[in-house]
């Protein structure tokens, strides 16, 4: 998250145990955090959760600036309120904070953070994970579809060496135009 707060997606495969009793069956679901990640849920949830993190960052920046300017601020999800007498001031703050947030290359920062946090930390050593990934790349296998356990303690088991992390090309939007947008925020 751009504000530096951690964002966690607790989507794991659930282990189930079916118990038969004399009169029915009961299925128990285990959620103790030791199950492997549910890759389908993780992939599907990541884009909207990332956008939510940007929205919440915008809200926090707006709230902090309103406090600094001694403006009453209230919010529920993405609906912000203030007193009628300070609506124009809050509108200006909303736009300014949006511009400040998105002036930074957020997707590049995210990609750099993911690479830094989840890359194999032992790339230049005898990490069996790195060697296994190199073999799979040589065979043309997609690294995103292969998870290899590395016996080296601390290895995060991900190789970004040949991963396809191409960011979308930036457009030509002048963020400062947001200041003049009538319907910027509802």
JSON list of C-alpha atoms in Angstrom, two decimals:
[
{"chain": "A", "resi": 1, "resn": "UNK", "atom": "CA", "xyz": [0.00, 0.00, 0.00]},
{"chain": "A", "resi": 2, "resn": "UNK", "atom": "CA", "xyz": [1.40, 3.42, -0.86]},
{"chain": "A", "resi": 3, "resn": "UNK", "atom": "CA", "xyz": [1.09, 4.59, 2.76]},
{"chain": "A", "resi": 4, "resn": "UNK", "atom": "CA", "xyz": [3.49, 1.87, 3.89]},
{"chain": "A", "resi": 5, "resn": "UNK", "atom": "CA", "xyz": [0.85, -0.19, 5.68]},
{"chain": "A", "resi": 6, "resn": "UNK", "atom": "CA", "xyz": [0.90, -3.92, 4.99]},
{"chain": "A", "resi": 7, "resn": "UNK", "atom": "CA", "xyz": [-1.77, -5.39, 2.75]},
{"chain": "A", "resi": 8, "resn": "UNK", "atom": "CA", "xyz": [-2.45, -9.10, 3.33]},
{"chain": "A", "resi": 9, "resn": "UNK", "atom": "CA", "xyz": [-4.64, -11.46, 1.38]},
{"chain": "A", "resi": 10, "resn": "UNK", "atom": "CA", "xyz": [-5.42, -14.40, 3.67]},
{"chain": "A", "resi": 11, "resn": "UNK", "atom": "CA", "xyz": [-6.67, -16.74, 0.95]},
{"chain": "A", "resi": 12, "resn": "UNK", "atom": "CA", "xyz": [-5.57, -20.29, 1.65]},
{"chain": "A", "resi": 13, "resn": "UNK", "atom": "CA", "xyz": [-6.75, -23.67, 0.50]},
{"chain": "A", "resi": 14, "resn": "UNK", "atom": "CA", "xyz": [-8.92, -25.09, 3.21]},
{"chain": "A", "resi": 15, "resn": "UNK", "atom": "CA", "xyz": [-8.47, -28.61, 4.47]},
{"chain": "A", "resi": 16, "resn": "UNK", "atom": "CA", "xyz": [-11.73, -30.42, 5.13]},
{"chain": "A", "resi": 17, "resn": "UNK", "atom": "CA", "xyz": [-12.45, -33.41, 7.27]},
{"chain": "A", "resi": 18, "resn": "UNK", "atom": "CA", "xyz": [-15.77, -35.26, 6.99]},
{"chain": "A", "resi": 19, "resn": "UNK", "atom": "CA", "xyz": [-17.05, -36.90, 10.13]},
{"chain": "A", "resi": 20, "resn": "UNK", "atom": "CA", "xyz": [-19.92, -39.36, 10.04]},
{"chain": "A", "resi": 21, "resn": "UNK", "atom": "CA", "xyz": [-22.10, -39.62, 13.09]},
{"chain": "A", "resi": 22, "resn": "UNK", "atom": "CA", "xyz": [-24.96, -41.98, 13.82]},
{"chain": "A", "resi": 23, "resn": "UNK", "atom": "CA", "xyz": [-27.53, -39.51, 12.50]},
{"chain": "A", "resi": 24, "resn": "UNK", "atom": "CA", "xyz": [-25.67, -37.29, 9.98]},
{"chain": "A", "resi": 25, "resn": "UNK", "atom": "CA", "xyz": [-22.37, -36.11, 8.54]},
{"chain": "A", "resi": 26, "resn": "UNK", "atom": "CA", "xyz": [-20.41, -33.02, 9.56]},
{"chain": "A", "resi": 27, "resn": "UNK", "atom": "CA", "xyz": [-17.65, -31.37, 7.57]},
{"chain": "A", "resi": 28, "resn": "UNK", "atom": "CA", "xyz": [-14.99, -29.55, 9.57]},
{"chain": "A", "resi": 29, "resn": "UNK", "atom": "CA", "xyz": [-12.91, -26.89, 7.87]},
{"chain": "A", "resi": 30, "resn": "UNK", "atom": "CA", "xyz": [-9.39, -26.25, 9.11]},
{"chain": "A", "resi": 31, "resn": "UNK", "atom": "CA", "xyz": [-8.05, -22.68, 8.93]},
{"chain": "A", "resi": 32, "resn": "UNK", "atom": "CA", "xyz": [-4.88, -22.67, 10.98]},
{"chain": "A", "resi": 33, "resn": "UNK", "atom": "CA", "xyz": [-2.70, -20.78, 8.49]},
{"chain": "A", "resi": 34, "resn": "UNK", "atom": "CA", "xyz": [-0.57, -23.77, 7.56]},
{"chain": "A", "resi": 35, "resn": "UNK", "atom": "CA", "xyz": [-2.45, -24.54, 4.37]},
{"chain": "A", "resi": 36, "resn": "UNK", "atom": "CA", "xyz": [-0.93, -23.53, 1.01]},
{"chain": "A", "resi": 37, "resn": "UNK", "atom": "CA", "xyz": [-2.08, -20.31, -0.62]},
{"chain": "A", "resi": 38, "resn": "UNK", "atom": "CA", "xyz": [-5.12, -20.54, -2.87]},
{"chain": "A", "resi": 39, "resn": "UNK", "atom": "CA", "xyz": [-3.48, -19.30, -6.06]},
{"chain": "A", "resi": 40, "resn": "UNK", "atom": "CA", "xyz": [-6.78, -18.77, -7.91]},
{"chain": "A", "resi": 41, "resn": "UNK", "atom": "CA", "xyz": [-8.24, -16.59, -5.15]},
{"chain": "A", "resi": 42, "resn": "UNK", "atom": "CA", "xyz": [-4.92, -14.78, -4.71]},
{"chain": "A", "resi": 43, "resn": "UNK", "atom": "CA", "xyz": [-4.73, -13.90, -8.41]},
{"chain": "A", "resi": 44, "resn": "UNK", "atom": "CA", "xyz": [-8.38, -12.89, -8.67]},
{"chain": "A", "resi": 45, "resn": "UNK", "atom": "CA", "xyz": [-8.33, -10.73, -5.56]},
{"chain": "A", "resi": 46, "resn": "UNK", "atom": "CA", "xyz": [-5.04, -8.94, -6.11]},
{"chain": "A", "resi": 47, "resn": "UNK", "atom": "CA", "xyz": [-6.12, -6.31, -8.68]},
{"chain": "A", "resi": 48, "resn": "UNK", "atom": "CA", "xyz": [-9.22, -5.06, -6.82]},
{"chain": "A", "resi": 49, "resn": "UNK", "atom": "CA", "xyz": [-7.42, -5.19, -3.47]},
{"chain": "A", "resi": 50, "resn": "UNK", "atom": "CA", "xyz": [-4.56, -3.14, -4.91]},
{"chain": "A", "resi": 51, "resn": "UNK", "atom": "CA", "xyz": [-7.01, -0.53, -6.21]},
{"chain": "A", "resi": 52, "resn": "UNK", "atom": "CA", "xyz": [-8.70, -0.50, -2.79]},
{"chain": "A", "resi": 53, "resn": "UNK", "atom": "CA", "xyz": [-5.29, 0.16, -1.22]},
{"chain": "A", "resi": 54, "resn": "UNK", "atom": "CA", "xyz": [-4.85, 3.17, -3.52]},
{"chain": "A", "resi": 55, "resn": "UNK", "atom": "CA", "xyz": [-8.33, 4.43, -2.62]},
{"chain": "A", "resi": 56, "resn": "UNK", "atom": "CA", "xyz": [-7.68, 4.02, 1.09]},
{"chain": "A", "resi": 57, "resn": "UNK", "atom": "CA", "xyz": [-4.33, 5.79, 0.74]},
{"chain": "A", "resi": 58, "resn": "UNK", "atom": "CA", "xyz": [-6.13, 8.68, -0.93]},
{"chain": "A", "resi": 59, "resn": "UNK", "atom": "CA", "xyz": [-8.62, 8.73, 1.94]},
{"chain": "A", "resi": 60, "resn": "UNK", "atom": "CA", "xyz": [-5.87, 8.74, 4.59]},
{"chain": "A", "resi": 61, "resn": "UNK", "atom": "CA", "xyz": [-3.97, 11.52, 2.83]},
{"chain": "A", "resi": 62, "resn": "UNK", "atom": "CA", "xyz": [-7.19, 13.53, 2.54]},
{"chain": "A", "resi": 63, "resn": "UNK", "atom": "CA", "xyz": [-8.09, 12.96, 6.20]},
{"chain": "A", "resi": 64, "resn": "UNK", "atom": "CA", "xyz": [-4.60, 13.99, 7.34]},
{"chain": "A", "resi": 65, "resn": "UNK", "atom": "CA", "xyz": [-4.71, 17.17, 5.29]},
{"chain": "A", "resi": 66, "resn": "UNK", "atom": "CA", "xyz": [-8.21, 18.01, 6.52]},
{"chain": "A", "resi": 67, "resn": "UNK", "atom": "CA", "xyz": [-6.97, 17.60, 10.07]},
{"chain": "A", "resi": 68, "resn": "UNK", "atom": "CA", "xyz": [-3.98, 19.81, 9.35]},
{"chain": "A", "resi": 69, "resn": "UNK", "atom": "CA", "xyz": [-6.33, 22.49, 8.00]},
{"chain": "A", "resi": 70, "resn": "UNK", "atom": "CA", "xyz": [-8.76, 21.92, 10.90]},
{"chain": "A", "resi": 71, "resn": "UNK", "atom": "CA", "xyz": [-11.61, 20.77, 8.67]},
{"chain": "A", "resi": 72, "resn": "UNK", "atom": "CA", "xyz": [-14.11, 18.20, 9.95]},
{"chain": "A", "resi": 73, "resn": "UNK", "atom": "CA", "xyz": [-13.68, 14.94, 8.03]},
{"chain": "A", "resi": 74, "resn": "UNK", "atom": "CA", "xyz": [-15.84, 11.82, 8.09]},
{"chain": "A", "resi": 75, "resn": "UNK", "atom": "CA", "xyz": [-15.90, 8.87, 5.72]},
{"chain": "A", "resi": 76, "resn": "UNK", "atom": "CA", "xyz": [-17.43, 5.49, 5.02]},
{"chain": "A", "resi": 77, "resn": "UNK", "atom": "CA", "xyz": [-15.54, 3.48, 2.42]},
{"chain": "A", "resi": 78, "resn": "UNK", "atom": "CA", "xyz": [-15.11, 5.98, -0.44]},
{"chain": "A", "resi": 79, "resn": "UNK", "atom": "CA", "xyz": [-17.74, 8.51, 0.60]},
{"chain": "A", "resi": 80, "resn": "UNK", "atom": "CA", "xyz": [-16.22, 11.56, 2.32]},
{"chain": "A", "resi": 81, "resn": "UNK", "atom": "CA", "xyz": [-18.12, 14.23, 4.24]},
{"chain": "A", "resi": 82, "resn": "UNK", "atom": "CA", "xyz": [-17.54, 17.58, 5.84]},
{"chain": "A", "resi": 83, "resn": "UNK", "atom": "CA", "xyz": [-19.65, 20.53, 6.96]},
{"chain": "A", "resi": 84, "resn": "UNK", "atom": "CA", "xyz": [-21.40, 22.49, 4.19]},
{"chain": "A", "resi": 85, "resn": "UNK", "atom": "CA", "xyz": [-19.19, 25.50, 4.90]},
{"chain": "A", "resi": 86, "resn": "UNK", "atom": "CA", "xyz": [-15.98, 23.58, 4.11]},
{"chain": "A", "resi": 87, "resn": "UNK", "atom": "CA", "xyz": [-17.10, 21.51, 1.09]},
{"chain": "A", "resi": 88, "resn": "UNK", "atom": "CA", "xyz": [-15.17, 23.70, -1.37]},
{"chain": "A", "resi": 89, "resn": "UNK", "atom": "CA", "xyz": [-12.03, 23.44, 0.76]},
{"chain": "A", "resi": 90, "resn": "UNK", "atom": "CA", "xyz": [-12.38, 19.65, 1.02]},
{"chain": "A", "resi": 91, "resn": "UNK", "atom": "CA", "xyz": [-12.93, 19.41, -2.75]},
{"chain": "A", "resi": 92, "resn": "UNK", "atom": "CA", "xyz": [-9.62, 21.17, -3.26]},
{"chain": "A", "resi": 93, "resn": "UNK", "atom": "CA", "xyz": [-7.89, 18.90, -0.73]},
{"chain": "A", "resi": 94, "resn": "UNK", "atom": "CA", "xyz": [-9.33, 15.77, -2.40]},
{"chain": "A", "resi": 95, "resn": "UNK", "atom": "CA", "xyz": [-7.94, 16.78, -5.77]},
{"chain": "A", "resi": 96, "resn": "UNK", "atom": "CA", "xyz": [-4.56, 17.87, -4.43]},
{"chain": "A", "resi": 97, "resn": "UNK", "atom": "CA", "xyz": [-4.07, 14.63, -2.50]},
{"chain": "A", "resi": 98, "resn": "UNK", "atom": "CA", "xyz": [-5.14, 12.55, -5.51]},
{"chain": "A", "resi": 99, "resn": "UNK", "atom": "CA", "xyz": [-2.58, 14.33, -7.68]},
{"chain": "A", "resi": 100, "resn": "UNK", "atom": "CA", "xyz": [0.16, 13.89, -5.07]},
{"chain": "A", "resi": 101, "resn": "UNK", "atom": "CA", "xyz": [-0.60, 10.18, -4.69]},
{"chain": "A", "resi": 102, "resn": "UNK", "atom": "CA", "xyz": [-0.72, 9.41, -8.39]},
{"chain": "A", "resi": 103, "resn": "UNK", "atom": "CA", "xyz": [2.22, 11.61, -9.33]},
{"chain": "A", "resi": 104, "resn": "UNK", "atom": "CA", "xyz": [4.35, 8.77, -8.03]},
{"chain": "A", "resi": 105, "resn": "UNK", "atom": "CA", "xyz": [4.78, 5.72, -10.32]},
{"chain": "A", "resi": 106, "resn": "UNK", "atom": "CA", "xyz": [2.63, 3.47, -8.10]},
{"chain": "A", "resi": 107, "resn": "UNK", "atom": "CA", "xyz": [2.72, 0.36, -10.33]},
{"chain": "A", "resi": 108, "resn": "UNK", "atom": "CA", "xyz": [6.50, 0.58, -10.70]},
{"chain": "A", "resi": 109, "resn": "UNK", "atom": "CA", "xyz": [6.85, 0.96, -6.94]},
{"chain": "A", "resi": 110, "resn": "UNK", "atom": "CA", "xyz": [4.62, -2.08, -6.46]},
{"chain": "A", "resi": 111, "resn": "UNK", "atom": "CA", "xyz": [6.64, -4.16, -8.94]},
{"chain": "A", "resi": 112, "resn": "UNK", "atom": "CA", "xyz": [9.91, -3.12, -7.27]},
{"chain": "A", "resi": 113, "resn": "UNK", "atom": "CA", "xyz": [8.52, -3.95, -3.83]},
{"chain": "A", "resi": 114, "resn": "UNK", "atom": "CA", "xyz": [7.30, -7.39, -4.96]},
{"chain": "A", "resi": 115, "resn": "UNK", "atom": "CA", "xyz": [10.66, -8.16, -6.55]},
{"chain": "A", "resi": 116, "resn": "UNK", "atom": "CA", "xyz": [12.52, -6.98, -3.47]},
{"chain": "A", "resi": 117, "resn": "UNK", "atom": "CA", "xyz": [10.30, -8.84, -1.02]},
{"chain": "A", "resi": 118, "resn": "UNK", "atom": "CA", "xyz": [9.69, -12.10, -2.89]},
{"chain": "A", "resi": 119, "resn": "UNK", "atom": "CA", "xyz": [12.74, -12.66, -5.10]},
{"chain": "A", "resi": 120, "resn": "UNK", "atom": "CA", "xyz": [15.03, -15.52, -4.27]},
{"chain": "A", "resi": 121, "resn": "UNK", "atom": "CA", "xyz": [17.51, -13.90, -1.91]},
{"chain": "A", "resi": 122, "resn": "UNK", "atom": "CA", "xyz": [20.16, -16.50, -2.71]},
{"chain": "A", "resi": 123, "resn": "UNK", "atom": "CA", "xyz": [20.21, -16.02, -6.49]},
{"chain": "A", "resi": 124, "resn": "UNK", "atom": "CA", "xyz": [24.01, -15.98, -6.67]},
{"chain": "A", "resi": 125, "resn": "UNK", "atom": "CA", "xyz": [24.61, -18.92, -4.35]},
{"chain": "A", "resi": 126, "resn": "UNK", "atom": "CA", "xyz": [23.87, -22.61, -4.58]},
{"chain": "A", "resi": 127, "resn": "UNK", "atom": "CA", "xyz": [20.17, -22.12, -3.99]},
{"chain": "A", "resi": 128, "resn": "UNK", "atom": "CA", "xyz": [18.42, -25.23, -5.29]},
{"chain": "A", "resi": 129, "resn": "UNK", "atom": "CA", "xyz": [15.36, -23.09, -6.04]},
{"chain": "A", "resi": 130, "resn": "UNK", "atom": "CA", "xyz": [17.29, -20.82, -8.39]},
{"chain": "A", "resi": 131, "resn": "UNK", "atom": "CA", "xyz": [18.83, -23.81, -10.15]},
{"chain": "A", "resi": 132, "resn": "UNK", "atom": "CA", "xyz": [15.44, -25.51, -10.51]},
{"chain": "A", "resi": 133, "resn": "UNK", "atom": "CA", "xyz": [13.92, -22.30, -11.92]},
{"chain": "A", "resi": 134, "resn": "UNK", "atom": "CA", "xyz": [16.74, -22.00, -14.45]},
{"chain": "A", "resi": 135, "resn": "UNK", "atom": "CA", "xyz": [16.05, -25.58, -15.62]},
{"chain": "A", "resi": 136, "resn": "UNK", "atom": "CA", "xyz": [12.33, -24.86, -16.01]},
{"chain": "A", "resi": 137, "resn": "UNK", "atom": "CA", "xyz": [13.01, -21.66, -17.97]},
{"chain": "A", "resi": 138, "resn": "UNK", "atom": "CA", "xyz": [15.35, -23.59, -20.24]},
{"chain": "A", "resi": 139, "resn": "UNK", "atom": "CA", "xyz": [12.48, -26.00, -20.93]},
{"chain": "A", "resi": 140, "resn": "UNK", "atom": "CA", "xyz": [10.14, -23.08, -21.66]},
{"chain": "A", "resi": 141, "resn": "UNK", "atom": "CA", "xyz": [7.99, -23.55, -18.57]},
{"chain": "A", "resi": 142, "resn": "UNK", "atom": "CA", "xyz": [6.25, -20.55, -17.05]},
{"chain": "A", "resi": 143, "resn": "UNK", "atom": "CA", "xyz": [7.72, -19.68, -13.66]},
{"chain": "A", "resi": 144, "resn": "UNK", "atom": "CA", "xyz": [4.37, -18.29, -12.49]},
{"chain": "A", "resi": 145, "resn": "UNK", "atom": "CA", "xyz": [2.87, -21.76, -12.74]},
{"chain": "A", "resi": 146, "resn": "UNK", "atom": "CA", "xyz": [5.63, -23.58, -10.87]},
{"chain": "A", "resi": 147, "resn": "UNK", "atom": "CA", "xyz": [6.37, -23.38, -7.15]},
{"chain": "A", "resi": 148, "resn": "UNK", "atom": "CA", "xyz": [9.56, -25.02, -6.00]},
{"chain": "A", "resi": 149, "resn": "UNK", "atom": "CA", "xyz": [10.50, -25.47, -2.37]},
{"chain": "A", "resi": 150, "resn": "UNK", "atom": "CA", "xyz": [13.98, -24.26, -1.57]},
{"chain": "A", "resi": 151, "resn": "UNK", "atom": "CA", "xyz": [15.77, -25.90, 1.36]},
{"chain": "A", "resi": 152, "resn": "UNK", "atom": "CA", "xyz": [17.73, -22.71, 2.07]},
{"chain": "A", "resi": 153, "resn": "UNK", "atom": "CA", "xyz": [16.20, -21.03, 5.12]},
{"chain": "A", "resi": 154, "resn": "UNK", "atom": "CA", "xyz": [14.96, -17.54, 4.28]},
{"chain": "A", "resi": 155, "resn": "UNK", "atom": "CA", "xyz": [14.55, -18.17, 0.55]},
{"chain": "A", "resi": 156, "resn": "UNK", "atom": "CA", "xyz": [11.21, -16.81, -0.63]},
{"chain": "A", "resi": 157, "resn": "UNK", "atom": "CA", "xyz": [10.97, -19.34, -3.48]},
{"chain": "A", "resi": 158, "resn": "UNK", "atom": "CA", "xyz": [10.20, -16.95, -6.34]},
{"chain": "A", "resi": 159, "resn": "UNK", "atom": "CA", "xyz": [12.33, -16.16, -9.36]},
{"chain": "A", "resi": 160, "resn": "UNK", "atom": "CA", "xyz": [11.66, -12.89, -11.15]},
{"chain": "A", "resi": 161, "resn": "UNK", "atom": "CA", "xyz": [14.63, -13.30, -13.48]},
{"chain": "A", "resi": 162, "resn": "UNK", "atom": "CA", "xyz": [12.53, -14.19, -16.53]},
{"chain": "A", "resi": 163, "resn": "UNK", "atom": "CA", "xyz": [9.08, -13.28, -15.21]},
{"chain": "A", "resi": 164, "resn": "UNK", "atom": "CA", "xyz": [6.81, -11.27, -17.47]},
{"chain": "A", "resi": 165, "resn": "UNK", "atom": "CA", "xyz": [6.26, -8.22, -15.27]},
{"chain": "A", "resi": 166, "resn": "UNK", "atom": "CA", "xyz": [5.62, -5.70, -18.00]},
{"chain": "A", "resi": 167, "resn": "UNK", "atom": "CA", "xyz": [3.90, -2.60, -16.74]},
{"chain": "A", "resi": 168, "resn": "UNK", "atom": "CA", "xyz": [1.33, -0.88, -18.93]},
{"chain": "A", "resi": 169, "resn": "UNK", "atom": "CA", "xyz": [2.61, 2.07, -20.93]},
{"chain": "A", "resi": 170, "resn": "UNK", "atom": "CA", "xyz": [1.84, 5.38, -19.27]},
{"chain": "A", "resi": 171, "resn": "UNK", "atom": "CA", "xyz": [-0.70, 7.55, -21.04]},
{"chain": "A", "resi": 172, "resn": "UNK", "atom": "CA", "xyz": [-0.58, 11.29, -21.49]},
{"chain": "A", "resi": 173, "resn": "UNK", "atom": "CA", "xyz": [-3.10, 12.32, -18.81]},
{"chain": "A", "resi": 174, "resn": "UNK", "atom": "CA", "xyz": [-2.12, 15.57, -17.14]},
{"chain": "A", "resi": 175, "resn": "UNK", "atom": "CA", "xyz": [-3.04, 14.87, -13.51]},
{"chain": "A", "resi": 176, "resn": "UNK", "atom": "CA", "xyz": [-3.43, 18.59, -12.91]},
{"chain": "A", "resi": 177, "resn": "UNK", "atom": "CA", "xyz": [-6.63, 18.46, -15.01]},
{"chain": "A", "resi": 178, "resn": "UNK", "atom": "CA", "xyz": [-8.22, 16.76, -12.01]},
{"chain": "A", "resi": 179, "resn": "UNK", "atom": "CA", "xyz": [-8.28, 20.15, -10.26]},
{"chain": "A", "resi": 180, "resn": "UNK", "atom": "CA", "xyz": [-10.84, 21.42, -12.81]},
{"chain": "A", "resi": 181, "resn": "UNK", "atom": "CA", "xyz": [-13.00, 18.30, -12.93]},
{"chain": "A", "resi": 182, "resn": "UNK", "atom": "CA", "xyz": [-16.56, 19.06, -11.79]},
{"chain": "A", "resi": 183, "resn": "UNK", "atom": "CA", "xyz": [-17.40, 15.41, -11.05]},
{"chain": "A", "resi": 184, "resn": "UNK", "atom": "CA", "xyz": [-14.04, 14.30, -9.69]},
{"chain": "A", "resi": 185, "resn": "UNK", "atom": "CA", "xyz": [-15.46, 12.83, -6.49]},
{"chain": "A", "resi": 186, "resn": "UNK", "atom": "CA", "xyz": [-19.01, 12.16, -5.34]}
]
